[in-house]
Structures are given as structure tokens and as C-alpha cells.
Coordinates of C-alpha atoms and ligand atoms in Angstrom, one line a residue:
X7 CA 0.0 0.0 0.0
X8 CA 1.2 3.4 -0.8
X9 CA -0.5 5.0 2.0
X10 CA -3.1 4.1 5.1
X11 CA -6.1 6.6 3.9
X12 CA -6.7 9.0 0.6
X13 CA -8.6 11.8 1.3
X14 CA -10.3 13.1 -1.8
X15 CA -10.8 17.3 -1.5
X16 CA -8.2 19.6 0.9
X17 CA -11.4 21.6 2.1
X18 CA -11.3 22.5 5.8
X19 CA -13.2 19.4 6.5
X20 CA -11.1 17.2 4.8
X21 CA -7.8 18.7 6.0
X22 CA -9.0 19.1 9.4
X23 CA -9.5 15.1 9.3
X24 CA -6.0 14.8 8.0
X25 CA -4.6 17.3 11.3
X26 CA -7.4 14.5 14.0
X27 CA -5.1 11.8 12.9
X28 CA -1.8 13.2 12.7
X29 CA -1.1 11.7 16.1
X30 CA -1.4 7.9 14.6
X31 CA 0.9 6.0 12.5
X32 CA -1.2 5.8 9.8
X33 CA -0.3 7.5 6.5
X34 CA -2.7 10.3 5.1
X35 CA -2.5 11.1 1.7
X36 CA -4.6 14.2 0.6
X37 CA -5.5 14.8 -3.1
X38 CA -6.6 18.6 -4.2
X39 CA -7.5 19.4 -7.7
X40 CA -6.6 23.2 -7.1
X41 CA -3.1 24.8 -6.3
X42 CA -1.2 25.6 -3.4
X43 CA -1.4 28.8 -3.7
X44 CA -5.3 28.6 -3.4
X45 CA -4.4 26.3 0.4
X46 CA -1.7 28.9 1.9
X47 CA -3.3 32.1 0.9
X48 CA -6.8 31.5 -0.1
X49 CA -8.8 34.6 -1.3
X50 CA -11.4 36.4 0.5
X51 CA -14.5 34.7 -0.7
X52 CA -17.3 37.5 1.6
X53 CA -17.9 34.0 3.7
X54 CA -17.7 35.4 7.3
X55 CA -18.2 31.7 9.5
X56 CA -19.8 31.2 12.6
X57 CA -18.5 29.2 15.1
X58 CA -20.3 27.4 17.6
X59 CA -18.3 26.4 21.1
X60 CA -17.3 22.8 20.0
X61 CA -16.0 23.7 16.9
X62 CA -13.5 26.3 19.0
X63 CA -13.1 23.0 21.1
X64 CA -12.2 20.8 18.6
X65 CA -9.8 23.1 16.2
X66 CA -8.0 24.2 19.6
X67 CA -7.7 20.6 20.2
X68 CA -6.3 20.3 17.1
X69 CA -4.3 23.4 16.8
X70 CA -5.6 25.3 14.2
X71 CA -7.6 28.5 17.0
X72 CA -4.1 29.2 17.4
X73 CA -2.9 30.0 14.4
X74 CA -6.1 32.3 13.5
X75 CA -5.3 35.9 13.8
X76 CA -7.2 37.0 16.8
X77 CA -7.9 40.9 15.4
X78 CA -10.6 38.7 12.8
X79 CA -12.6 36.7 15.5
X80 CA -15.5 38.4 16.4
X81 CA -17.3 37.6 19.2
X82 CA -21.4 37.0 18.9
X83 CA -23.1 38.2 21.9
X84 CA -26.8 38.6 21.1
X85 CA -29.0 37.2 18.4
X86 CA -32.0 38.7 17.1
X87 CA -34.9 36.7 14.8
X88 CA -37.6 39.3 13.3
X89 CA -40.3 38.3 11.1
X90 CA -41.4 40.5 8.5
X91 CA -41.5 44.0 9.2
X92 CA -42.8 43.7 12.7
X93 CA -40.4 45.3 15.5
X94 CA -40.8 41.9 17.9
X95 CA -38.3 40.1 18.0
X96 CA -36.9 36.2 19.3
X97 CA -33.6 37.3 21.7
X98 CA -31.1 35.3 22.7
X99 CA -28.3 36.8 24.9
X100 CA -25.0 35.1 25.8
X101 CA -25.6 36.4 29.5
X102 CA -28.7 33.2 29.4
X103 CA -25.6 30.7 28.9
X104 CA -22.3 30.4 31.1
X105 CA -20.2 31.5 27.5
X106 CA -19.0 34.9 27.2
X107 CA -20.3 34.9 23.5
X108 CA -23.2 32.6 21.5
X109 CA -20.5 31.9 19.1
X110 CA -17.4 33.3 16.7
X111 CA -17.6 34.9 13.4
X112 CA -14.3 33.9 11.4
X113 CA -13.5 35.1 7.9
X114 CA -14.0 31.7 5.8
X115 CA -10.5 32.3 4.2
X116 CA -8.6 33.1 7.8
X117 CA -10.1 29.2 8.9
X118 CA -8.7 27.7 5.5
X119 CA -5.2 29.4 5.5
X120 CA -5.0 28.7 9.6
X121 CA -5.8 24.4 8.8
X122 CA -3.7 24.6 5.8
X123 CA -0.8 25.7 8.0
X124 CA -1.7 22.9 11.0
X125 CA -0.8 20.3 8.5
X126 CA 2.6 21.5 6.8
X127 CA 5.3 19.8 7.9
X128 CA 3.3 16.7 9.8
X129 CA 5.1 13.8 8.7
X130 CA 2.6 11.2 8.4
X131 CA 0.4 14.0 5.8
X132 CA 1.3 14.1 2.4
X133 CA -0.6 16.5 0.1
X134 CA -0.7 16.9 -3.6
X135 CA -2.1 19.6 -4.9
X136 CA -3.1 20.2 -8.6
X137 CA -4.0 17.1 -8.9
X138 CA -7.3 15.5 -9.6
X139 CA -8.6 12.7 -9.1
X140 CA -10.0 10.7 -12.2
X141 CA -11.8 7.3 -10.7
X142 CA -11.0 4.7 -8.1
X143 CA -11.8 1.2 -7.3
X144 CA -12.5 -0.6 -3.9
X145 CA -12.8 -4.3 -3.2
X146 CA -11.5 -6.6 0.0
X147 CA -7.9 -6.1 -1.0
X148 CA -8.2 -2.3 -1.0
X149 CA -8.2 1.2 -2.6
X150 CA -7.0 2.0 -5.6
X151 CA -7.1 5.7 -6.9
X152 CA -6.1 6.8 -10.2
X153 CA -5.3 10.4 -10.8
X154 CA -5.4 12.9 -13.8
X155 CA -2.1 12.6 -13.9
X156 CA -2.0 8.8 -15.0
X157 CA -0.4 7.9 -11.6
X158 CA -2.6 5.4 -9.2
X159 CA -2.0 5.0 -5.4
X160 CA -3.4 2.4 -2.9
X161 CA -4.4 2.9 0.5
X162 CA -7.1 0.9 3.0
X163 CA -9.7 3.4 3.4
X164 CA -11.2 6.2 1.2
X165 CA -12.7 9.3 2.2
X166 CA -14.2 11.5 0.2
X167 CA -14.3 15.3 1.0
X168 CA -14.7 17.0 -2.4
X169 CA -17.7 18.9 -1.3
X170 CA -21.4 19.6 -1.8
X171 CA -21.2 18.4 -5.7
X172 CA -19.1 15.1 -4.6
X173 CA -18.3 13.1 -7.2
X174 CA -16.6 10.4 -5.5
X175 CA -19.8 10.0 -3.3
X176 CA -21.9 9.7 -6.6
X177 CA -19.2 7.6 -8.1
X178 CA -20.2 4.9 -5.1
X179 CA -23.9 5.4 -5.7
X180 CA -24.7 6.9 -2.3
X181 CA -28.0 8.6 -3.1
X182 CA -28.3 11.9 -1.6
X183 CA -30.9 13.8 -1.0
X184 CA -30.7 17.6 -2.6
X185 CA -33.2 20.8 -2.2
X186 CA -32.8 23.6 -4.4
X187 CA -34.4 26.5 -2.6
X188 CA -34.8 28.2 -6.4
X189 CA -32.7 30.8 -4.1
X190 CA -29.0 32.6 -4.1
X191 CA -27.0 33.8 -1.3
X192 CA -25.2 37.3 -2.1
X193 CA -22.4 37.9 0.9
X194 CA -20.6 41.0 1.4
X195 CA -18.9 43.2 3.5
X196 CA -20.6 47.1 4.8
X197 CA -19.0 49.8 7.3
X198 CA -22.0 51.6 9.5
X199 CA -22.1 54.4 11.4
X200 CA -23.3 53.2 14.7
X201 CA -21.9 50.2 16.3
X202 CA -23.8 46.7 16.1
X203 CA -23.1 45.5 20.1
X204 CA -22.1 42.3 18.8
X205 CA -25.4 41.4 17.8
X206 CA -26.3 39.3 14.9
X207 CA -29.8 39.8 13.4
X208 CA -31.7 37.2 11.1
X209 CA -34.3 39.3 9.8
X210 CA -37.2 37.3 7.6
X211 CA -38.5 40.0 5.2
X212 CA -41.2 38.7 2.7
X213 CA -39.4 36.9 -0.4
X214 CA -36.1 37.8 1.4
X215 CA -34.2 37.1 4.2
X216 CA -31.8 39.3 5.3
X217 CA -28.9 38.9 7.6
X218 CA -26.8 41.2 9.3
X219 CA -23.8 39.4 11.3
X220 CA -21.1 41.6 13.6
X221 CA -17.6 41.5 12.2
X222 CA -14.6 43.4 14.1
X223 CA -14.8 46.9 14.3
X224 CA -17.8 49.3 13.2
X225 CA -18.2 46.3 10.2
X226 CA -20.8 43.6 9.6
X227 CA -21.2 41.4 7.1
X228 CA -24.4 41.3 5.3
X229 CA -26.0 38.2 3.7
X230 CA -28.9 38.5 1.3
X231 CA -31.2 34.8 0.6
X232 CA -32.9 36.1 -2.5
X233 CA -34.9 34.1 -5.4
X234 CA -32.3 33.7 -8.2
X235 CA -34.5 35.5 -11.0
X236 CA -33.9 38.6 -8.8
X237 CA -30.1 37.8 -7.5
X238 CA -28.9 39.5 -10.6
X239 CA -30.2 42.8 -10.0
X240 CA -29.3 43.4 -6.1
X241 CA -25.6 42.3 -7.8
X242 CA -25.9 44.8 -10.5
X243 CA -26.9 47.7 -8.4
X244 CA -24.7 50.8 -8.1
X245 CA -22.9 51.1 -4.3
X246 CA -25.3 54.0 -3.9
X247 CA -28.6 51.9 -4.6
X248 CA -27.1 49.0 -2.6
X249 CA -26.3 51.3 0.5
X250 CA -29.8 53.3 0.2
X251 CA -31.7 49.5 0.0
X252 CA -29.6 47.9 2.7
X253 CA -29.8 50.6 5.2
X254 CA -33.6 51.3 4.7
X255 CA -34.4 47.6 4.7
X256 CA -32.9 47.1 7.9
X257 CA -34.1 50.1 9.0
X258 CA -31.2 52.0 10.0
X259 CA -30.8 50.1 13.5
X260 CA -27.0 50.6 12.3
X261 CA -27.3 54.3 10.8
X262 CA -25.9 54.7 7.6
X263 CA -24.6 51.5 6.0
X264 CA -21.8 51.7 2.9
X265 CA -20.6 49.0 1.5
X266 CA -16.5 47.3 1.5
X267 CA -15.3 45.4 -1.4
X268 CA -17.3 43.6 -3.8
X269 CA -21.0 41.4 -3.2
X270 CA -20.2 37.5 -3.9
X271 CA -22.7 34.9 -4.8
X272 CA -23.4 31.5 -4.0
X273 CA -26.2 29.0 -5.5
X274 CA -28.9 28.0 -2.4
X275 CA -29.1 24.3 -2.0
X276 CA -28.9 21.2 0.7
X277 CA -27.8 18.0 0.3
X278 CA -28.5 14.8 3.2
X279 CA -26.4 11.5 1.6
X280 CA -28.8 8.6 2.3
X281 CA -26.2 6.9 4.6
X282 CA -22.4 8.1 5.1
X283 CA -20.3 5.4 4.6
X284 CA -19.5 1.8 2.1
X285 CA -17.0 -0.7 1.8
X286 CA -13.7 0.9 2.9
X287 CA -15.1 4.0 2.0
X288 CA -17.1 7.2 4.0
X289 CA -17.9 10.4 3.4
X290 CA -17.6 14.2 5.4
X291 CA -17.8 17.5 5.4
X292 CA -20.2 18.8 2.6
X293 CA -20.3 15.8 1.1
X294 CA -21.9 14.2 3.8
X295 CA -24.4 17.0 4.7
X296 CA -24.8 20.4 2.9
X297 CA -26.5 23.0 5.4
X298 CA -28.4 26.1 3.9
X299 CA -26.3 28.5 5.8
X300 CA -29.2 30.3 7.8
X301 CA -28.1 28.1 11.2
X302 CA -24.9 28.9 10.2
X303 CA -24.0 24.7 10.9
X304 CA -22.1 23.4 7.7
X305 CA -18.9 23.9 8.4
X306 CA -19.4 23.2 12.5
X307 CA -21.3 19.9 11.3
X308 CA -18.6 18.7 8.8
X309 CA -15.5 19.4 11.7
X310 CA -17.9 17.4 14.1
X311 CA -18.5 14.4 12.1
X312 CA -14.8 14.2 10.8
X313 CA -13.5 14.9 14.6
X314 CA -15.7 11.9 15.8
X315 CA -14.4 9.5 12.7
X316 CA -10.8 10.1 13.6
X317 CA -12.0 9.3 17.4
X318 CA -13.7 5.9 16.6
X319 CA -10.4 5.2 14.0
X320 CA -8.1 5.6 17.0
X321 CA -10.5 3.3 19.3
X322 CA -10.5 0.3 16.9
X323 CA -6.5 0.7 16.6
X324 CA -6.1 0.9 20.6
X325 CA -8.4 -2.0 20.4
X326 CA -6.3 -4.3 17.8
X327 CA -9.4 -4.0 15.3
X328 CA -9.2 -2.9 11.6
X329 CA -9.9 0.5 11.6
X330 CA -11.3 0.5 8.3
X331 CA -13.7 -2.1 8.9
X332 CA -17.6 -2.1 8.7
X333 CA -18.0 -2.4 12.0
X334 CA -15.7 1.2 12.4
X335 CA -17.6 2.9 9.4
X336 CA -21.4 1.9 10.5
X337 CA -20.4 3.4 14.0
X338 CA -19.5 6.8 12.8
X339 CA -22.4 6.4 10.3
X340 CA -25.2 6.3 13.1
X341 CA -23.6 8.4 15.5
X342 CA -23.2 11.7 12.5
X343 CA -26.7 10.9 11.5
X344 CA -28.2 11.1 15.0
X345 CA -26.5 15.0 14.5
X346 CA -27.0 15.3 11.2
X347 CA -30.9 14.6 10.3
X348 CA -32.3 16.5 12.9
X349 CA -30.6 20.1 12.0
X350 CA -30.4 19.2 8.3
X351 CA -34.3 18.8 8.7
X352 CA -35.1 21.2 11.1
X353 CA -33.4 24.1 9.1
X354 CA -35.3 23.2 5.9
X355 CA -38.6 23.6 7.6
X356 CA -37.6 27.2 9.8
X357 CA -36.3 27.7 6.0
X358 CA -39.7 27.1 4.4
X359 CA -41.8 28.2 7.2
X360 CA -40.4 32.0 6.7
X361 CA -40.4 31.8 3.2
X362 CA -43.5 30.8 2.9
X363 CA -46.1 33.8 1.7
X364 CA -49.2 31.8 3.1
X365 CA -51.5 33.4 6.2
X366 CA -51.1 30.2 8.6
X367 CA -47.0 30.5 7.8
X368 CA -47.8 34.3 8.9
X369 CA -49.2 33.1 11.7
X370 CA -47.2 30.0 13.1
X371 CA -44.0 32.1 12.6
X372 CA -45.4 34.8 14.7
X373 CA -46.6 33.0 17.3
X374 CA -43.0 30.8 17.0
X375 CA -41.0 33.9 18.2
X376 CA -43.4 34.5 21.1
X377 CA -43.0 30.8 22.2
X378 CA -39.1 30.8 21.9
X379 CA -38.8 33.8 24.0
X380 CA -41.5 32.8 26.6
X381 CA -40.6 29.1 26.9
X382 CA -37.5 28.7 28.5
X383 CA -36.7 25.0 27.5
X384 CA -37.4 25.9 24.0
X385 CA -35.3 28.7 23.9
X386 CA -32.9 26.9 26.0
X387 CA -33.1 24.5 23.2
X388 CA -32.6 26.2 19.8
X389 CA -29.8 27.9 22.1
X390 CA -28.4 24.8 22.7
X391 CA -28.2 23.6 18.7
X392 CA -27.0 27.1 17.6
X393 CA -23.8 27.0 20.0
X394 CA -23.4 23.2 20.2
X395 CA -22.4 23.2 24.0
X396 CA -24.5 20.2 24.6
Ligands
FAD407 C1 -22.5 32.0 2.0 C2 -22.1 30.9 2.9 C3 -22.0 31.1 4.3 C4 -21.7 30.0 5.1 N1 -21.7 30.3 6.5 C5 -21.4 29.3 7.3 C6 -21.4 29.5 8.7 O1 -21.7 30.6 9.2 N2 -21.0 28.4 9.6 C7 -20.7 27.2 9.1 O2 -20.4 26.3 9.9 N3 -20.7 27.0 7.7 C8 -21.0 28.0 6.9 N4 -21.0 27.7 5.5 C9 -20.7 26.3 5.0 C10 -19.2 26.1 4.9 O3 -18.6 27.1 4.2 C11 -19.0 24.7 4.3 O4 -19.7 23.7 5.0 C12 -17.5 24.2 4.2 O5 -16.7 25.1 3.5 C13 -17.4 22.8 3.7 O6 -16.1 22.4 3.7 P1 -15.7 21.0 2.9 O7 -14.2 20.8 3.2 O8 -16.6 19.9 3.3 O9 -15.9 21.2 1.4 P2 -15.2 22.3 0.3 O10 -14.8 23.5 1.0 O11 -16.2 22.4 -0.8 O12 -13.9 21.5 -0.2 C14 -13.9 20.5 -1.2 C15 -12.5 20.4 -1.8 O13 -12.5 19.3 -2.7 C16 -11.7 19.6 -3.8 N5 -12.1 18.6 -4.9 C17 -13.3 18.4 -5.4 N6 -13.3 17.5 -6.4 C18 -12.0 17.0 -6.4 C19 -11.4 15.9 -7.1 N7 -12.0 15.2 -8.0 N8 -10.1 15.7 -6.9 C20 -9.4 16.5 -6.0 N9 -9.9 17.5 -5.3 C21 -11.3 17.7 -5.5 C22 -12.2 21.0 -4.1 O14 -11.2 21.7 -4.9 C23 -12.2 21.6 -2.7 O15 -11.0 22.2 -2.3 C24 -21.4 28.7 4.6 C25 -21.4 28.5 3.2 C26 -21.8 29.6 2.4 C27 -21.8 29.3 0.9

């Protein structure tokens, strides 16, 4: 065998997974179509990440918190829900938790550069980059990965982190399960004149959702959920226009708003893999589960799940078994989607229920706000999900 386990994709996920087991013996390879370039100094791409508790947890475990430049974590303190154009609101405050914040806003490219650095010079890693890979094949002798380079390496287990549009996951025949919310994401960056108190607002406008998240300084960064017949237009608009809409449509809680940088745009769908493993073979990250980014859970998820397969890998080698086995790959496999199903689900239907134009949507969302705020365990609850501390 040329190496232990080929991880396919050098996203966070997957190169996070690579960092879990850099304290085995076993050797990682990790194969990444893009260049290096793209790994040590990835571009801004408007992402700004929440965090929740656990996934501090786990990349301090792992040292990757450390190398993030403290000046870009922001610290969430408050998070408001408003439906529609009403003033009431659902609150949570980090004062109802024993946490001095509900979570962490990280610029996406800050987290890749700050993994990409906790695996350089780890012996048992080895990482090509620019290089793609073409097919494999898997049968009880083992992996066998053939690359766009003509070159094929063997290891015991495959894991497949290429992302939301996996094609090693559809190369197994995993069925997945996709929704395509007909909707874009627009992400960017806006100075204001008063100062946002840490908070993060979710507001639900009609046909819209607009989200306003803290970012260091007298910055937030603003994400837009808009149909995709109408995407084009807020992307077109002048800086003036944009400023003018932003500020009015959230109503000028943070005075005049002006924008930094460009608007970036991302296609709106979720993906739920039917199961998240085969023979000698399992899937993370986005691949496994892709989150609309309203609960603000992909990435937390995908660290989470690849966290808890490197733990049950170690357990079967403490315990003389193959780690690679069935028996390793179905225990990860139930315990991800015991996380996974109820948040994947649970997000499309808060999704649906506020985009949803109908009077009894009107209503039930109305009367959801009043219940989260007045009903402790509920609130306790969603508070709970949104920080992972339990
Ligand atoms: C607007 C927006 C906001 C978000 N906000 C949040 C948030 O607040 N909190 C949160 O937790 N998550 C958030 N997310 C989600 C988060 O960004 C993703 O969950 C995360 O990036 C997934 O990482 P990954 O490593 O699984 O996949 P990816 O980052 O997609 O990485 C996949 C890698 O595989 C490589 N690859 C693909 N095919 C091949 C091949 N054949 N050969 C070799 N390499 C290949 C690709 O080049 C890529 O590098 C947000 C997402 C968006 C779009």
C-alpha cells in the first residue's frame, strides 16, 4: 500500500480530518485538484463563518484556534430573529448561557489558511495539490485511486471530502438527497455608522431574508437569501442603490450602512447522503451533509463528524481492530446521522416556514417567536443547537 487513507478534497473538512489523525501511524494522503497557492493564501470569498463552542473545542484541540489571527474573530453576543416587518423580536443573549459569547464569526479564508498551516510539515500527511482525481476502485484487497495525472496510489480506506457536488460520493452510488431552494446567497462586506453591540440579526422579510452578522470593528457582514431570478439585480446595483436598499431595509438600526469590497454569490441548495459510509469508504464535510447557511452549521457539522471518525479510528487501533472495517464505518455512520438529520431537517422547515407567503405561515411564525422567547426549555433548546455546547 502506498498509503493508510486517501482523502479526496483539501477543504477545511477534509484537511482538518487529516490534522485529527496526525497523532497515529497511519499515513494520510490528501489529493486537491486546485493549487497551493489557493491552500496557503486563499482569497477572501465574503464568507464570514460562525462558530459554535465545540468547533472552537475541537480546532484548539487540534491546533488550528491558534494560528487564526485573533484581530478577525469576532465575538457574537446577542441574536435577534424578526419576522417580517414587525419590531418583535426572538432574543437570545450570551448572559442566558455560562459563555462569554453565543459563538465566533471567522472570515472563511482566515479558517482555510489557519488548517492549511496545522498540516505542513506533519510527517505522516502528504498533500498533492493540482492534482485530480480521475476514478478509483475498492474491493477486499483495498483502494485503488487513479489520478489525472496517470499515476494510481493504494491505501485501506477512502474518504471523500470533495464537497457539496461530490463526485466520489456519486461515483459509489450513495443517493443523496438535494433541495434547491430556487434561491442565491449574495455575501458582502458594509461599514455603518453606529456600532452593532455584537449582535447578529436574522431578519425574515417577505421573499427575502436578510442577515446582518457583527464583524470586528464598526463592520458587519451582510447576507442577502434572494430568489435567483432577482439575485442579478441586487448584484448589478450601483454602491449607492445597494447602500440606500440595505440601510432602509434594515431600517437604519445601524445608521448609515456603505458598503467594502465587492458582493459575492453563491447558489442556495442542501444536500442529506442517504447513509455516510461503504465498503472501505465514508464520506464528510459537505459531502456528507450540505446545510443552507441560515443556522450557520455546515462547516461546525462537517468538523464534528470528521472529529468523531478520527476518534472511533483511534478506538478500533487501541483495540487491535481494523480501523477500516464495517464495523468502524457503521459506528460513525449512526452516530453523525443522529446530529446530522435533525438540524439538516429542522433548518429546511424554519427555511420554508419563513419563506413561505401563506397566512397560517404568517401566523405560526409569529406565534414561533413569542413561544421561543416565553418558553424557556425551547429557547434553551434552539440555544443549545445554535452554540453546540451540549
Ligand atoms: C455563504 C455561505 C455562508 C456560510 N456560512 C457558514 C457558517 O456561518 N457556519 C458554518 O459552519 N458553515 C457555513 N457555511 C458552510 C461552509 O462554508 C461549508 O460547510 C464548508 O466550506 C465545507 O467544507 P468542505 O471541506 O466539506 O468542502 P469544500 O470547502 O467544498 O472543499 C472541497 C474540496 O475538494 C476539492 N475537490 C473536489 N473534487 C475533487 C477531485 N475530483 N479531486 C481532487 N480534489 C477535489 C475542491 O477543490 C475543494 O478544495 C457557509 C457557506 C456559504 C456558501
Amino acid at each position: 500500500m502506498d498509503f493508510d487513507v486517501i482523502i479526496i478534497g483539501s477543504g477545511p473538512v477534509g484537511l482538518s480530518f487529516a490534522r485529527s489523525l496526525s497523532d497515529t501511524d497511519l499515513r494520510i494522503c490528501v489529493l486537491e485538484q486546485s493549487n497551493v497557492l489557493s491552500l496557503s493564501k486563499p482569497k477572501y470569498d465574503g464568507r464570514e463563518v460562525a462558530l459554535t463552542h465545540l468547533s472552537k473545542k475541537i480546532m484548539s484541540e487540534l491546533e488550528i484556534w491558534n494560528r487564526i489571527d485573533p484581530q478577525s474573530i469576532s465575538y457574537i453576543k446577542e441574536a435577534k430573529v424578526l419576522n417580517g416587518l414587525s419590531p418583535y423580536s426572538l432574543h437570545f443573549n450570551h448572559q442566558e448561557t455560562t459563555e462569554d459569547a453565543l459563538g465566533h464569526l471567522i472570515p472563511n479564508h482566515e479558517i482555510k489558511s489557519a488548517v492549511y498551516e496545522s498540516i505542513m510539515d506533519i510527517e505522516n500527511i502528504t498533500l498533492f495539490t493540482e492534482t485530480k482525481v480521475e476514478q478509483f476502485n475498492i474491493n477486499d484487497e483495498g483502494v485503488t485511486v487513479k489520478l489525472d495525472n496517470g499515476d494510481a496510489l493504494t491505501a485501506d480506506l477512502l474518504i471523500a471530502a470533495d464537497g457539496r457536488l461530490s463526485n466520489a460520493r456519486r461515483a459509489m452510488g450513495i443517493p443523496s438527497e438535494v433541495k434547491d431552494f430556487g434561491k442565491t446567497v449574495i455575501v458582502c462586506k458594509m461599514e455603518h455608522e453606529l456600532g452593532h453591540n455584537n449582535t447578529a440579526y436574522e431578519c425574515f422579510h417577505y421573499g427575502r431574508t436578510l442577515a446582518v452578522l457583527p464583524m470586528v470593528g464598526q463592520c458587519s457582514s451582510i447576507v442577502i437569501t434572494i430568489s435567483s431570478n432577482k439575485a442579478k439585480q441586487v448584484l448589478d446595483m450601483n454602491e449607492g442603490d445597494f447602500n440606500e436598499d440595505i440601510q432602509t431595509r434594515f431600517r437604519y438600526k445601524l445608521g448609515e450602512m456603505k458598503i467594502i469590497g465587492k458582493k459575492y454569490s453563491y447558489p442556495l441548495f442542501a444536500s442529506h447522503a442517504d447513509y455516510f459510509h461503504s465498503e472501505r469508504f465514508a464520506l464528510i464535510g459537505d459531502v456528507a451533509v450540505g446545510m443552507h447557511p441560515v443556522t450557520a452549521h455546515g462547516f461546525n457539522l462537517g468538523l464534528r463528524g470528521a472529529y468523531n471518525l478520527s476518534k472511533i479510528i483511534k478506538k478500533a487501533q487501541l483495540s487491535n481492530q481494523k480501523y477500516y472495517s464495517a464495523d468502524t464505518l457503521v459506528e460513525y455512520n449512526r452516530k453523525h446521522q443522529m446530529v446530522t438529520r435533525p438540524l439538516y431537517y429542522g433548518t429546511n422547515l424554519i427555511v420554508d416556514l419563513y419563506n413561505s407567503d401563506r397566512i397560517t405561515a404568517k401566523i405560526l411564525r409569529r406565534l414561533a417567536l413569542r413561544f421561543g422567547n416565553n418558553f424557556w426549555p425551547v429557547k434553551k433548546l434552539i440555544m443549545n443547537q445554535l452554540t453546540e455546547k451540549h
